[in-house]
Tab-separated table of C-alpha atoms in Angstrom:
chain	number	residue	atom	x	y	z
A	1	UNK	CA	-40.960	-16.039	21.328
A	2	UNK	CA	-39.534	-17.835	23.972
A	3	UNK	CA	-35.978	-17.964	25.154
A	4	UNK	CA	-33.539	-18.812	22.614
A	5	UNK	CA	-32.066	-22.436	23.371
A	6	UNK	CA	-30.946	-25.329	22.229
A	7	UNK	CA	-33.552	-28.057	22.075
A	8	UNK	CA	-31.530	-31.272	20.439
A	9	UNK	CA	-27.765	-31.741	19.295
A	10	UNK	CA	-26.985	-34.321	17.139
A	11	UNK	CA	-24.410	-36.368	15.083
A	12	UNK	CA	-24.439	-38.534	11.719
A	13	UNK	CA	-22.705	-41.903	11.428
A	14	UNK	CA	-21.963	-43.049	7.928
A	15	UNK	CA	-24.938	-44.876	6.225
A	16	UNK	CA	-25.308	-45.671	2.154
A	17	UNK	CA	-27.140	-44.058	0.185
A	18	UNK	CA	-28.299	-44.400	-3.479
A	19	UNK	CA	-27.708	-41.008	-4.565
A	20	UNK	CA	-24.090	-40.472	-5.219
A	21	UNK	CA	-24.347	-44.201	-5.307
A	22	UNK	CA	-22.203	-46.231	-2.720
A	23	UNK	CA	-21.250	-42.847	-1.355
A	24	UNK	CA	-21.679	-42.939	2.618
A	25	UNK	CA	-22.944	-39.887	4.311
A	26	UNK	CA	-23.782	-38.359	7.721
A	27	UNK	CA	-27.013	-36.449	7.057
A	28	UNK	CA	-29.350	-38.698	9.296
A	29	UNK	CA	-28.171	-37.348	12.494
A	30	UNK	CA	-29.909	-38.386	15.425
A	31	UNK	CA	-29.769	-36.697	19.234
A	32	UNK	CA	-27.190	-37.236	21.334
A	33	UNK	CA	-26.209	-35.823	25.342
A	34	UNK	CA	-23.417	-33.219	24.409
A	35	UNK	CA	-21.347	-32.174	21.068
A	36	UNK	CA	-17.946	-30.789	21.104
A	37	UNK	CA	-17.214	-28.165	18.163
A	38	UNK	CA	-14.012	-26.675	17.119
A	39	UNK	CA	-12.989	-25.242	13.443
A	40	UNK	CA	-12.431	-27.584	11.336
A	41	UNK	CA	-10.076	-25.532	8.659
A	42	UNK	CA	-10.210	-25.620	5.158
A	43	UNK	CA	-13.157	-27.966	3.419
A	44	UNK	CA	-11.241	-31.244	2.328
A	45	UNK	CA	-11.281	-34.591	2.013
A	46	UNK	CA	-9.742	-36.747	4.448
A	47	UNK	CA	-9.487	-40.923	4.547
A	48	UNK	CA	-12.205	-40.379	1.901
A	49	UNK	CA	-14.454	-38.401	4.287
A	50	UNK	CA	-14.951	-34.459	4.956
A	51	UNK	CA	-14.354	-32.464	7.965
A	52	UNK	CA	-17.042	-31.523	10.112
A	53	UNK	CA	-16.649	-29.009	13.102
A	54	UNK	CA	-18.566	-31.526	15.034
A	55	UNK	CA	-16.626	-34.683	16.702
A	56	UNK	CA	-18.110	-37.441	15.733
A	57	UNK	CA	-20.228	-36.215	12.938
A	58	UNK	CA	-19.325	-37.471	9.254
A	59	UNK	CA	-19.346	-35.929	6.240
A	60	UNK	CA	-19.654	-37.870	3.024
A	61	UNK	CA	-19.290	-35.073	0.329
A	62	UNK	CA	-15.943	-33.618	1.722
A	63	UNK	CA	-16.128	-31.209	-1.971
A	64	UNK	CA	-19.315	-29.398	-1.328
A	65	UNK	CA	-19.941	-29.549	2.692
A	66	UNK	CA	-17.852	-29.074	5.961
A	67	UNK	CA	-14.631	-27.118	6.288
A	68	UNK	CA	-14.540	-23.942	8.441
A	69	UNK	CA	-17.633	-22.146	6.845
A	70	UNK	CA	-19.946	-24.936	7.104
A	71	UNK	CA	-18.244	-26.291	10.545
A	72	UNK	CA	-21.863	-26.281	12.685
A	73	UNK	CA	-25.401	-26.532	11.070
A	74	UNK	CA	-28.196	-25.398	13.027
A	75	UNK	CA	-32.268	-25.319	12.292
A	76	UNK	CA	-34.997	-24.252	14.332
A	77	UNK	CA	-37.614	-26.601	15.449
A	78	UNK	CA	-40.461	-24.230	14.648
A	79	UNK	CA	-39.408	-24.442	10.760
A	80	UNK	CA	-39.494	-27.979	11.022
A	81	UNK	CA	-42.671	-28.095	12.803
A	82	UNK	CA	-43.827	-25.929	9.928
A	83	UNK	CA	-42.980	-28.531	6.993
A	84	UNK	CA	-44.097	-31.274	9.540
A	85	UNK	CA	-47.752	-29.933	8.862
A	86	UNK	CA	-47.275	-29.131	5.439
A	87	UNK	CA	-45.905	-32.812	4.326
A	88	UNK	CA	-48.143	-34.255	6.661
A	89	UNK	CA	-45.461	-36.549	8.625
A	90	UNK	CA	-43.478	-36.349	11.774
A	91	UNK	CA	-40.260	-35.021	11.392
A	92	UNK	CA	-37.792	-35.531	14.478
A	93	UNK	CA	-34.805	-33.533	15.297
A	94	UNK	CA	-31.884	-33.775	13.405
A	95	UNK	CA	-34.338	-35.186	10.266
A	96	UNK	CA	-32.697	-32.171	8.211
A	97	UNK	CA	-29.212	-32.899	9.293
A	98	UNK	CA	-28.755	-30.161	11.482
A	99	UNK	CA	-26.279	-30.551	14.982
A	100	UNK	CA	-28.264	-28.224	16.483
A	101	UNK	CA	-32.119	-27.691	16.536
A	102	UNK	CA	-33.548	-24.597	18.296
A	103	UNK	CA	-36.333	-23.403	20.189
A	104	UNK	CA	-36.909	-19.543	20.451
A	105	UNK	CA	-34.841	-18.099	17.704
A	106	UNK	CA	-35.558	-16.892	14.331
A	107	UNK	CA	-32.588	-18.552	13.008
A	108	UNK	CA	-33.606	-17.771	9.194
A	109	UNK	CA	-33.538	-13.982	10.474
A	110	UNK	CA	-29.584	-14.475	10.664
A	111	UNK	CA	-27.570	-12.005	9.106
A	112	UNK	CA	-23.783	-12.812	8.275
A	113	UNK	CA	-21.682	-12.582	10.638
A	114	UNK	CA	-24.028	-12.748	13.949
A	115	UNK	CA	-21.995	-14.274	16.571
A	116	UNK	CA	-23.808	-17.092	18.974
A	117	UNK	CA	-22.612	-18.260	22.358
A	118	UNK	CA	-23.891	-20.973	23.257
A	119	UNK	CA	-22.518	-23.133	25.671
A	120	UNK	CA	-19.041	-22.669	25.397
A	121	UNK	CA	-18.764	-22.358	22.518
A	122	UNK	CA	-18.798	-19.275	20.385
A	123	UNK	CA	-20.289	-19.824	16.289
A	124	UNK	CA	-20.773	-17.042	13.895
A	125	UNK	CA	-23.402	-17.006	11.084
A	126	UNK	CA	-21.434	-17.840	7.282
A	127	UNK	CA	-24.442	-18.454	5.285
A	128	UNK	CA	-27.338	-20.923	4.220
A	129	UNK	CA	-27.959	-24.014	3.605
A	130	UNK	CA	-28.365	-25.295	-0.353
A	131	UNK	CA	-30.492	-27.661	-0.824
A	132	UNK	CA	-28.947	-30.693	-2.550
A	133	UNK	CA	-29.841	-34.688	-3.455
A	134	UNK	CA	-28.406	-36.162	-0.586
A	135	UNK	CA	-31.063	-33.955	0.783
A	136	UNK	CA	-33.942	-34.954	-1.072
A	137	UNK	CA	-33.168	-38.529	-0.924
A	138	UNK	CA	-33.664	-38.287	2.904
A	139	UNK	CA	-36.467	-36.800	2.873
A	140	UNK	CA	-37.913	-38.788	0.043
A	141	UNK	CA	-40.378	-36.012	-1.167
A	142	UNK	CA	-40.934	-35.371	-4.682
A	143	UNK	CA	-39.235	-32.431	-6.225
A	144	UNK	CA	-37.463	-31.581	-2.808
A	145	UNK	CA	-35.053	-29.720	-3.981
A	146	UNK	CA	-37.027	-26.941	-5.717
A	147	UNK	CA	-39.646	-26.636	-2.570
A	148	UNK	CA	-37.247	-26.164	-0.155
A	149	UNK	CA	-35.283	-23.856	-1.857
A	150	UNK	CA	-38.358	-21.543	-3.011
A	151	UNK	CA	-39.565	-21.965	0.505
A	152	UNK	CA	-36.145	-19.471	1.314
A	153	UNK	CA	-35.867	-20.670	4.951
A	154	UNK	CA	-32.709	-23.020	4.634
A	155	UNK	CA	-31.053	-22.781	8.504
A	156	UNK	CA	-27.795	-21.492	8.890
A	157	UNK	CA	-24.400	-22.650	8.503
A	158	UNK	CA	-21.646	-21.743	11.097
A	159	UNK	CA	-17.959	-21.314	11.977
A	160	UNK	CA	-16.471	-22.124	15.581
A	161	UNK	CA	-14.788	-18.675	16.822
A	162	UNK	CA	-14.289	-20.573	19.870
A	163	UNK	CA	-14.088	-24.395	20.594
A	164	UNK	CA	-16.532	-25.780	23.565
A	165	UNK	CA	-18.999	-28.374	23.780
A	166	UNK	CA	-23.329	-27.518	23.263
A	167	UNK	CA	-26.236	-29.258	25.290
A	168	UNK	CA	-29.785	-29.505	25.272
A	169	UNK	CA	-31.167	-26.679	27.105
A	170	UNK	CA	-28.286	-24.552	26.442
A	171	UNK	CA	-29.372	-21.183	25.819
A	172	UNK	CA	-28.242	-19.245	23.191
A	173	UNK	CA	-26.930	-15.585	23.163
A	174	UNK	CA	-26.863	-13.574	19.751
A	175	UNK	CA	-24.579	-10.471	19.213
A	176	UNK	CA	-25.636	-8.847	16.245
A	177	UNK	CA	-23.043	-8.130	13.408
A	178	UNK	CA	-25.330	-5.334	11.363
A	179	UNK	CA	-23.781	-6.723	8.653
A	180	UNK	CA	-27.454	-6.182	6.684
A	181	UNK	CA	-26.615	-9.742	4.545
A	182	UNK	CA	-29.183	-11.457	5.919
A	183	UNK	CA	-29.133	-15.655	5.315
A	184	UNK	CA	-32.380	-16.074	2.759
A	185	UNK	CA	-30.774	-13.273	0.429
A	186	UNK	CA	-27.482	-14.890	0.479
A	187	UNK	CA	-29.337	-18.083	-0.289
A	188	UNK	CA	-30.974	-16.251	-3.229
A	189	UNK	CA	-27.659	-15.198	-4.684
A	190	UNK	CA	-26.134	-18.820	-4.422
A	191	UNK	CA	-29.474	-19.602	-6.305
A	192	UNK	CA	-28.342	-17.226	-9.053
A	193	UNK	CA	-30.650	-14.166	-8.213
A	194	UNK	CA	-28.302	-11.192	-9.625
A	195	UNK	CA	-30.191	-8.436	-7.841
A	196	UNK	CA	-29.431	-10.750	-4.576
A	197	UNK	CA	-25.871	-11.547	-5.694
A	198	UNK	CA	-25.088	-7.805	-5.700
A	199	UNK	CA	-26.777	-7.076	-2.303
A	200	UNK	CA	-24.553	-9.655	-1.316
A	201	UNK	CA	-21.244	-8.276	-2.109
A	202	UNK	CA	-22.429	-4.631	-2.257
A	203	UNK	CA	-22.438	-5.625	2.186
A	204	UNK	CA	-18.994	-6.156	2.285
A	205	UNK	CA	-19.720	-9.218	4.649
A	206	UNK	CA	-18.832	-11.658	2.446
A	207	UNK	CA	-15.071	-13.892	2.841
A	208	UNK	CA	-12.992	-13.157	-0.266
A	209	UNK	CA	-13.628	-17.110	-1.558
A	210	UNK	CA	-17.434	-16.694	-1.304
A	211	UNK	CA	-17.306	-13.186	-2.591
A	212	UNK	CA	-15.496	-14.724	-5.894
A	213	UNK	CA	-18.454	-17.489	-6.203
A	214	UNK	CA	-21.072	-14.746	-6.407
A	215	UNK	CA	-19.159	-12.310	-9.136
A	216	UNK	CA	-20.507	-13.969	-12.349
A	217	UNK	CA	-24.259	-14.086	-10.346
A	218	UNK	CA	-23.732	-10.356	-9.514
A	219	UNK	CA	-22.804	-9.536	-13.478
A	220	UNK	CA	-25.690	-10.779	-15.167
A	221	UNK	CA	-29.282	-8.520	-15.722
């Protein structure tokens, strides 16, 4: 694989959508020269908006996305390239809604707690992406939802340890946490897989907020 980089960062100004209707939201992000990132604290709703850790980038759903865990979304080109072939339709960078698209790293391989530089900025992995209908509208593809989420490759959501800005062609540095919660079982567990739910927590990598969300998962079978 080749170096790890950053291909395309991008941003989503507030468009309407059907589905919450009238709602607007920031998931068609398109490329833009640099991003600056910093943490944007707790996940709120501000001036009837979230908080993203990207300038610039809104955040309709201020409830369910943004805040400090979900600060900086990244998804690697090659996965996209991968549903490209299988819907049969170009998909561009930032089609997902990701700020940052890579080249050269496994990003689904992620386990919580990896810490990126990049740029100069320093992320750390906090978990996946779950798939919701703000989703699927964008992409428009019948039962969305359900294929994505059974496809267990969601990208990775991340926290700013350190504020900076990110451009294209910056290249990207891992340091491993060996944490062992890697991001596709943590996506199972949010999916209600108990067996995943308990891997999950049994790792001790887990905030005390998003250990809580898992407990009821983790008790059932």
């Amino acid at each position: 694989m080749r170096e790890p980089r950053v291909l395309s960062v991008n941003i989503g100004r507030p468009v309407l959508q059907r589905v919450p209707r009238g709602r607007p939201t920031g998931i068609a992000k398109g490329p833009v020269d640099v991003i600056s990132v910093a943490d944007p604290g707790p996940k709120r709703v501000e001036d009837g908006a979230g908080v993203s850790g990207v300038t610039g980038d809104h955040i309709g759903d201020g409830r369910h996305h943004g805040g400090s865990d979900q600060a900086v979304y990244a998804f690697a080109r090659e996965e996209l390239d991968v549903w490209a072939t299988t819907l049969g339709r170009e998909l561009p960078d930032g089609m997902f809604g990701e700020n940052l698209t890579t080249t050269g790293l496994d990003v689904d391989a992620s386990e919580v707690g990896d810490v990126w530089h990049v740029g100069t900025a320093v992320l750390e992995v906090r978990g996946p992406r779950v798939p919701c209908a703000t989703f699927a509208e964008r992409l428009g593809e019948r039962g969305w939802v359900k294929r994505f989420a059974a496809h267990g490759r969601s990208g990775v959501y991340l926290q700013v340890n350190q504020p900076g800005q990110i451009r294209p062609g910056d290249s990207i540095t891992v340091t491993p946490s060996g944490s062992g919660l890697d991001v596709p079982t943590l996506l199972r567990a949010f999916l209600g897989d108990p067996d995943a739910a308990r891997a999950a927590l049994d790792s001790g990598a887990l905030a005390e907020h998003r250990a809580a969300e898992l407990a009821a998962t983790a008790g059932r079978g």
